[in-house]
């Protein structure tokens, strides 16, 4: 890693060449050691610095480099490099750095200047040897650390593919070794990924893992490739996780699974991490969040409290200092659990523990939800409307929260009117446009809903929620089923395996009379996400198929998840089972 050249003053230069005369004092004078600074060298340094002050960097450089060579002074060599850079002459700077290298062959600093200059001037073909020199003499963890840092040198180069090839050449001796090969292949993979070569990066991750599946670096590279939608990379990560994995890497894998909506798998990873390293706090926070999302309030509360108990005092503050980010999240979730359990006072107590100006709107949103649950919707809306807008997106968040409250408490006309305002204010916001269509459906304006969804599809052709909603709406009304199937299949192209979209496809099959396929799809969706609406559909298919005990069991599971789900309650009322 290079460092920015220091501005070295004349006083500093002289201080490195000769001792400073002692000040008059009562204490004994230090022993004076004469330096090699003679009158000619002194004059030459002064002349070089005066040339630099006059703007004649070329002359200053020439004089300083000559003085460095004659004296062997490291500070003068460094000053010569600096003057070359100030003169905007890569040739001057590289000449000084290489002269410094020749004078001090084992020194690291001149080699780093050489690397800096070659990379800064895109002379990538010349970099392999300086990279090898950077690693020369390093062994063990020190060498691995140096290899890991190599990709950072090249973040600003223009020809990233050439840079990747040069790095691979420089690391050729390390690549086959079990000690350094995993880190070396990971460095090559990072370079390839930076050049847009995901397949080459995957190959590097696999080669590094083959040398040592327990090595961190190939697993980290593979995680980055998972983010880049390279499915085969996950095998490298999972193989690594069978050993003594770093908790941070398992945590990162869990977060990647969450990003891919693989919530059940993410929760399992958090549970493994809790067992292997119970004092690792972040895993408890993520676990609690996932458990709450899966409507496991009791276990979620336990996990969140465990997280808070592991925090350092300064992060879980009950005094006037600001609450840490994770603690804010935990208290908000605990307040939500208390609210859902009908414990308004407990929920408020959690909210009062949050002291974070940047989270004021989030806290007020939760307070508003509490008021709404107590039948004080107008007060709740006023809390949101009067909340200060401290963050850039606060105005939009306030509008979205107000709409959510109106929808949740069946004020559909007011919600629709406010959504009309939101769509005009934020014309590129797909969420507001989608919500407007969904509220139109709730108001029985089916033609308006279809018009809005088609308009959204035209404007945002990759917004899969719109395809799914329109397809499901057609299927639910038993209309234009072939078109409904095509819309839902299109949604699945953008979100493969999404349980809610699979549920929609199953409903098309059910309406089409394909009970066996509908049952297969719904069981697949319900296994992935035990949602009340999916339970309603699976129960109905089972009921119609004559499997009434199985239907009752699924419906009971759905009621445990969400006892007030409209689709589930309507299904049970219509079919009138004995639950």
Short mmCIF file of N, CA and C in Angstrom, two decimals, residues 380-473:
data_model
loop_
_atom_site.label_atom_id
_atom_site.label_comp_id
_atom_site.label_asym_id
_atom_site.label_seq_id
_atom_site.Cartn_x
_atom_site.Cartn_y
_atom_site.Cartn_z
N UNK A 380 -53.10 9.58 15.67
CA UNK A 380 -51.98 8.89 15.04
C UNK A 380 -51.52 9.63 13.79
N UNK A 381 -52.48 10.04 12.97
CA UNK A 381 -52.14 10.77 11.75
C UNK A 381 -51.48 12.10 12.07
N UNK A 382 -51.92 12.75 13.14
CA UNK A 382 -51.34 14.03 13.52
C UNK A 382 -49.89 13.85 13.97
N UNK A 383 -49.59 12.74 14.67
CA UNK A 383 -48.21 12.47 15.09
C UNK A 383 -47.29 12.37 13.87
N UNK A 384 -47.78 11.70 12.84
CA UNK A 384 -46.97 11.56 11.62
C UNK A 384 -46.83 12.90 10.92
N UNK A 385 -47.91 13.61 10.75
CA UNK A 385 -47.87 14.87 9.99
C UNK A 385 -46.99 15.92 10.65
N UNK A 386 -46.91 15.90 11.98
CA UNK A 386 -46.14 16.92 12.70
C UNK A 386 -44.70 16.48 13.01
N UNK A 387 -44.33 15.29 12.59
CA UNK A 387 -42.97 14.82 12.83
C UNK A 387 -41.98 15.67 12.02
N UNK A 388 -40.86 16.04 12.60
CA UNK A 388 -39.87 16.84 11.86
C UNK A 388 -39.24 16.03 10.71
N UNK A 389 -38.89 16.73 9.67
CA UNK A 389 -38.25 16.08 8.51
C UNK A 389 -36.76 16.37 8.57
N UNK A 390 -36.01 15.43 9.14
CA UNK A 390 -34.58 15.62 9.37
C UNK A 390 -33.72 14.94 8.31
N UNK A 391 -34.25 13.89 7.69
CA UNK A 391 -33.52 13.15 6.67
C UNK A 391 -34.09 13.49 5.29
N UNK A 392 -33.29 13.21 4.27
CA UNK A 392 -33.67 13.60 2.90
C UNK A 392 -34.99 12.96 2.47
N UNK A 393 -35.26 11.73 2.92
CA UNK A 393 -36.43 11.00 2.45
C UNK A 393 -37.60 11.05 3.43
N UNK A 394 -37.51 11.90 4.45
CA UNK A 394 -38.53 11.89 5.49
C UNK A 394 -39.91 12.30 4.98
N UNK A 395 -39.97 13.24 4.06
CA UNK A 395 -41.28 13.69 3.56
C UNK A 395 -42.00 12.54 2.87
N UNK A 396 -41.25 11.76 2.07
CA UNK A 396 -41.85 10.60 1.40
C UNK A 396 -42.27 9.55 2.42
N UNK A 397 -41.43 9.31 3.42
CA UNK A 397 -41.74 8.31 4.44
C UNK A 397 -43.00 8.68 5.21
N UNK A 398 -43.15 9.95 5.54
CA UNK A 398 -44.35 10.40 6.25
C UNK A 398 -45.60 10.15 5.41
N UNK A 399 -45.52 10.44 4.14
CA UNK A 399 -46.66 10.23 3.24
C UNK A 399 -47.00 8.75 3.16
N UNK A 400 -45.97 7.91 3.03
CA UNK A 400 -46.20 6.46 2.93
C UNK A 400 -46.81 5.91 4.22
N UNK A 401 -46.37 6.42 5.37
CA UNK A 401 -46.89 5.95 6.65
C UNK A 401 -48.35 6.35 6.82
N UNK A 402 -48.67 7.56 6.43
CA UNK A 402 -50.06 8.02 6.53
C UNK A 402 -50.97 7.16 5.66
N UNK A 403 -50.49 6.84 4.45
CA UNK A 403 -51.27 5.98 3.55
C UNK A 403 -51.45 4.59 4.16
N UNK A 404 -50.39 4.06 4.75
CA UNK A 404 -50.45 2.74 5.38
C UNK A 404 -51.49 2.71 6.49
N UNK A 405 -51.51 3.75 7.32
CA UNK A 405 -52.48 3.81 8.41
C UNK A 405 -53.91 3.87 7.87
N UNK A 406 -54.13 4.68 6.85
CA UNK A 406 -55.47 4.81 6.28
C UNK A 406 -55.92 3.48 5.68
N UNK A 407 -55.02 2.77 5.02
CA UNK A 407 -55.38 1.47 4.43
C UNK A 407 -55.67 0.43 5.51
N UNK A 408 -54.78 0.41 6.51
CA UNK A 408 -54.93 -0.61 7.56
C UNK A 408 -56.23 -0.45 8.33
N UNK A 409 -56.70 0.79 8.46
CA UNK A 409 -57.92 1.04 9.23
C UNK A 409 -59.10 1.39 8.33
N UNK A 410 -59.03 0.83 7.10
CA UNK A 410 -60.15 0.78 6.15
C UNK A 410 -60.66 2.15 5.71
N UNK A 411 -59.79 3.15 5.71
CA UNK A 411 -60.15 4.46 5.18
C UNK A 411 -59.69 4.52 3.72
N UNK A 412 -60.34 3.69 2.87
CA UNK A 412 -59.82 3.48 1.52
C UNK A 412 -60.00 4.70 0.63
N UNK A 413 -61.08 5.42 0.76
CA UNK A 413 -61.27 6.61 -0.07
C UNK A 413 -60.21 7.66 0.23
N UNK A 414 -59.95 7.87 1.54
CA UNK A 414 -58.92 8.83 1.93
C UNK A 414 -57.53 8.36 1.46
N UNK A 415 -57.29 7.06 1.58
CA UNK A 415 -56.01 6.51 1.14
C UNK A 415 -55.83 6.70 -0.37
N UNK A 416 -56.90 6.45 -1.12
CA UNK A 416 -56.81 6.60 -2.59
C UNK A 416 -56.53 8.05 -2.98
N UNK A 417 -57.19 8.97 -2.31
CA UNK A 417 -56.95 10.40 -2.61
C UNK A 417 -55.51 10.79 -2.28
N UNK A 418 -55.00 10.31 -1.15
CA UNK A 418 -53.63 10.64 -0.76
C UNK A 418 -52.62 9.99 -1.70
N UNK A 419 -52.95 8.79 -2.18
CA UNK A 419 -52.06 8.13 -3.15
C UNK A 419 -52.00 8.90 -4.46
N UNK A 420 -53.14 9.50 -4.84
CA UNK A 420 -53.13 10.34 -6.05
C UNK A 420 -52.14 11.48 -5.90
N UNK A 421 -52.12 12.09 -4.71
CA UNK A 421 -51.15 13.16 -4.43
C UNK A 421 -49.73 12.62 -4.43
N UNK A 422 -49.54 11.43 -3.85
CA UNK A 422 -48.20 10.84 -3.77
C UNK A 422 -47.65 10.54 -5.16
N UNK A 423 -48.48 10.00 -6.04
CA UNK A 423 -48.04 9.66 -7.40
C UNK A 423 -47.64 10.91 -8.17
N UNK A 424 -48.36 12.00 -7.95
CA UNK A 424 -47.99 13.26 -8.62
C UNK A 424 -46.71 13.84 -8.06
N UNK A 425 -46.55 13.72 -6.74
CA UNK A 425 -45.34 14.28 -6.10
C UNK A 425 -44.11 13.44 -6.42
N UNK A 426 -44.29 12.11 -6.50
CA UNK A 426 -43.17 11.19 -6.76
C UNK A 426 -43.51 10.33 -7.97
N UNK A 427 -43.47 10.91 -9.18
CA UNK A 427 -43.93 10.18 -10.38
C UNK A 427 -43.11 8.94 -10.72
N UNK A 428 -41.87 8.87 -10.23
CA UNK A 428 -41.03 7.70 -10.53
C UNK A 428 -41.06 6.64 -9.44
N UNK A 429 -41.89 6.82 -8.43
CA UNK A 429 -41.95 5.89 -7.31
C UNK A 429 -42.92 4.77 -7.64
N UNK A 430 -42.38 3.57 -7.91
CA UNK A 430 -43.21 2.44 -8.30
C UNK A 430 -44.11 1.97 -7.15
N UNK A 431 -43.64 2.12 -5.91
CA UNK A 431 -44.43 1.65 -4.77
C UNK A 431 -45.75 2.41 -4.65
N UNK A 432 -45.70 3.73 -4.79
CA UNK A 432 -46.93 4.51 -4.71
C UNK A 432 -47.87 4.16 -5.85
N UNK A 433 -47.33 3.98 -7.06
CA UNK A 433 -48.17 3.64 -8.21
C UNK A 433 -48.84 2.28 -8.01
N UNK A 434 -48.08 1.33 -7.48
CA UNK A 434 -48.62 -0.01 -7.22
C UNK A 434 -49.69 0.05 -6.14
N UNK A 435 -49.40 0.75 -5.06
CA UNK A 435 -50.38 0.85 -3.97
C UNK A 435 -51.68 1.51 -4.44
N UNK A 436 -51.56 2.48 -5.32
CA UNK A 436 -52.75 3.13 -5.85
C UNK A 436 -53.65 2.11 -6.58
N UNK A 437 -53.02 1.23 -7.34
CA UNK A 437 -53.79 0.18 -8.04
C UNK A 437 -54.44 -0.77 -7.05
N UNK A 438 -53.71 -1.15 -5.99
CA UNK A 438 -54.26 -2.09 -5.01
C UNK A 438 -55.43 -1.48 -4.24
N UNK A 439 -55.36 -0.19 -3.93
CA UNK A 439 -56.47 0.46 -3.22
C UNK A 439 -57.67 0.61 -4.17
N UNK A 440 -57.40 0.85 -5.45
CA UNK A 440 -58.50 0.90 -6.42
C UNK A 440 -59.25 -0.43 -6.43
N UNK A 441 -58.52 -1.54 -6.33
CA UNK A 441 -59.17 -2.86 -6.27
C UNK A 441 -60.03 -2.98 -5.02
N UNK A 442 -59.51 -2.51 -3.87
CA UNK A 442 -60.27 -2.59 -2.63
C UNK A 442 -61.57 -1.78 -2.72
N UNK A 443 -61.55 -0.72 -3.52
CA UNK A 443 -62.73 0.12 -3.70
C UNK A 443 -63.67 -0.42 -4.78
N UNK A 444 -63.30 -1.58 -5.35
CA UNK A 444 -64.14 -2.18 -6.39
C UNK A 444 -63.95 -1.56 -7.75
N UNK A 445 -62.94 -0.74 -7.92
CA UNK A 445 -62.69 -0.10 -9.22
C UNK A 445 -61.73 -0.98 -10.02
N UNK A 446 -62.21 -2.11 -10.49
CA UNK A 446 -61.36 -3.12 -11.10
C UNK A 446 -60.75 -2.62 -12.41
N UNK A 447 -61.56 -1.95 -13.22
CA UNK A 447 -61.02 -1.43 -14.48
C UNK A 447 -59.91 -0.42 -14.21
N UNK A 448 -60.10 0.41 -13.19
CA UNK A 448 -59.08 1.40 -12.83
C UNK A 448 -57.81 0.70 -12.34
N UNK A 449 -57.99 -0.36 -11.54
CA UNK A 449 -56.82 -1.12 -11.07
C UNK A 449 -56.04 -1.68 -12.25
N UNK A 450 -56.75 -2.28 -13.21
CA UNK A 450 -56.04 -2.87 -14.36
C UNK A 450 -55.33 -1.80 -15.17
N UNK A 451 -55.99 -0.66 -15.36
CA UNK A 451 -55.37 0.43 -16.11
C UNK A 451 -54.08 0.90 -15.42
N UNK A 452 -54.15 1.06 -14.11
CA UNK A 452 -52.97 1.54 -13.36
C UNK A 452 -51.83 0.52 -13.38
N UNK A 453 -52.17 -0.76 -13.28
CA UNK A 453 -51.13 -1.79 -13.31
C UNK A 453 -50.48 -1.88 -14.69
N UNK A 454 -51.26 -1.79 -15.73
CA UNK A 454 -50.68 -1.83 -17.08
C UNK A 454 -49.82 -0.59 -17.34
N UNK A 455 -50.26 0.51 -16.82
CA UNK A 455 -49.47 1.74 -16.94
C UNK A 455 -48.14 1.58 -16.21
N UNK A 456 -48.18 0.94 -15.04
CA UNK A 456 -46.95 0.71 -14.26
C UNK A 456 -46.02 -0.26 -14.99
N UNK A 457 -46.59 -1.33 -15.57
CA UNK A 457 -45.77 -2.29 -16.32
C UNK A 457 -45.09 -1.62 -17.50
N UNK A 458 -45.81 -0.72 -18.16
CA UNK A 458 -45.23 0.01 -19.29
C UNK A 458 -44.08 0.91 -18.84
N UNK A 459 -44.25 1.50 -17.67
CA UNK A 459 -43.25 2.44 -17.17
C UNK A 459 -42.07 1.73 -16.51
N UNK A 460 -42.34 0.62 -15.82
CA UNK A 460 -41.28 -0.13 -15.11
C UNK A 460 -41.42 -1.61 -15.47
N UNK A 461 -40.94 -2.00 -16.67
CA UNK A 461 -41.18 -3.36 -17.16
C UNK A 461 -40.53 -4.47 -16.35
N UNK A 462 -39.67 -4.13 -15.39
CA UNK A 462 -39.07 -5.16 -14.54
C UNK A 462 -39.69 -5.20 -13.14
N UNK A 463 -40.78 -4.49 -12.93
CA UNK A 463 -41.42 -4.45 -11.62
C UNK A 463 -42.36 -5.64 -11.50
N UNK A 464 -41.86 -6.74 -10.93
CA UNK A 464 -42.59 -8.01 -10.98
C UNK A 464 -43.89 -7.99 -10.18
N UNK A 465 -43.98 -7.14 -9.17
CA UNK A 465 -45.21 -7.10 -8.36
C UNK A 465 -46.43 -6.74 -9.21
N UNK A 466 -46.22 -5.89 -10.21
CA UNK A 466 -47.35 -5.47 -11.05
C UNK A 466 -47.86 -6.63 -11.90
N UNK A 467 -46.96 -7.41 -12.50
CA UNK A 467 -47.38 -8.58 -13.28
C UNK A 467 -48.14 -9.56 -12.40
N UNK A 468 -47.59 -9.81 -11.21
CA UNK A 468 -48.21 -10.78 -10.31
C UNK A 468 -49.61 -10.31 -9.87
N UNK A 469 -49.71 -9.04 -9.50
CA UNK A 469 -51.00 -8.53 -9.00
C UNK A 469 -52.07 -8.61 -10.09
N UNK A 470 -51.69 -8.22 -11.31
CA UNK A 470 -52.67 -8.25 -12.39
C UNK A 470 -53.05 -9.68 -12.73
N UNK A 471 -52.06 -10.56 -12.79
CA UNK A 471 -52.36 -11.96 -13.09
C UNK A 471 -53.22 -12.60 -12.02
N UNK A 472 -52.91 -12.34 -10.76
CA UNK A 472 -53.70 -12.91 -9.67
C UNK A 472 -55.13 -12.36 -9.69
N UNK A 473 -55.26 -11.07 -9.96
CA UNK A 473 -56.59 -10.45 -9.99
C UNK A 473 -57.47 -11.11 -11.06
#
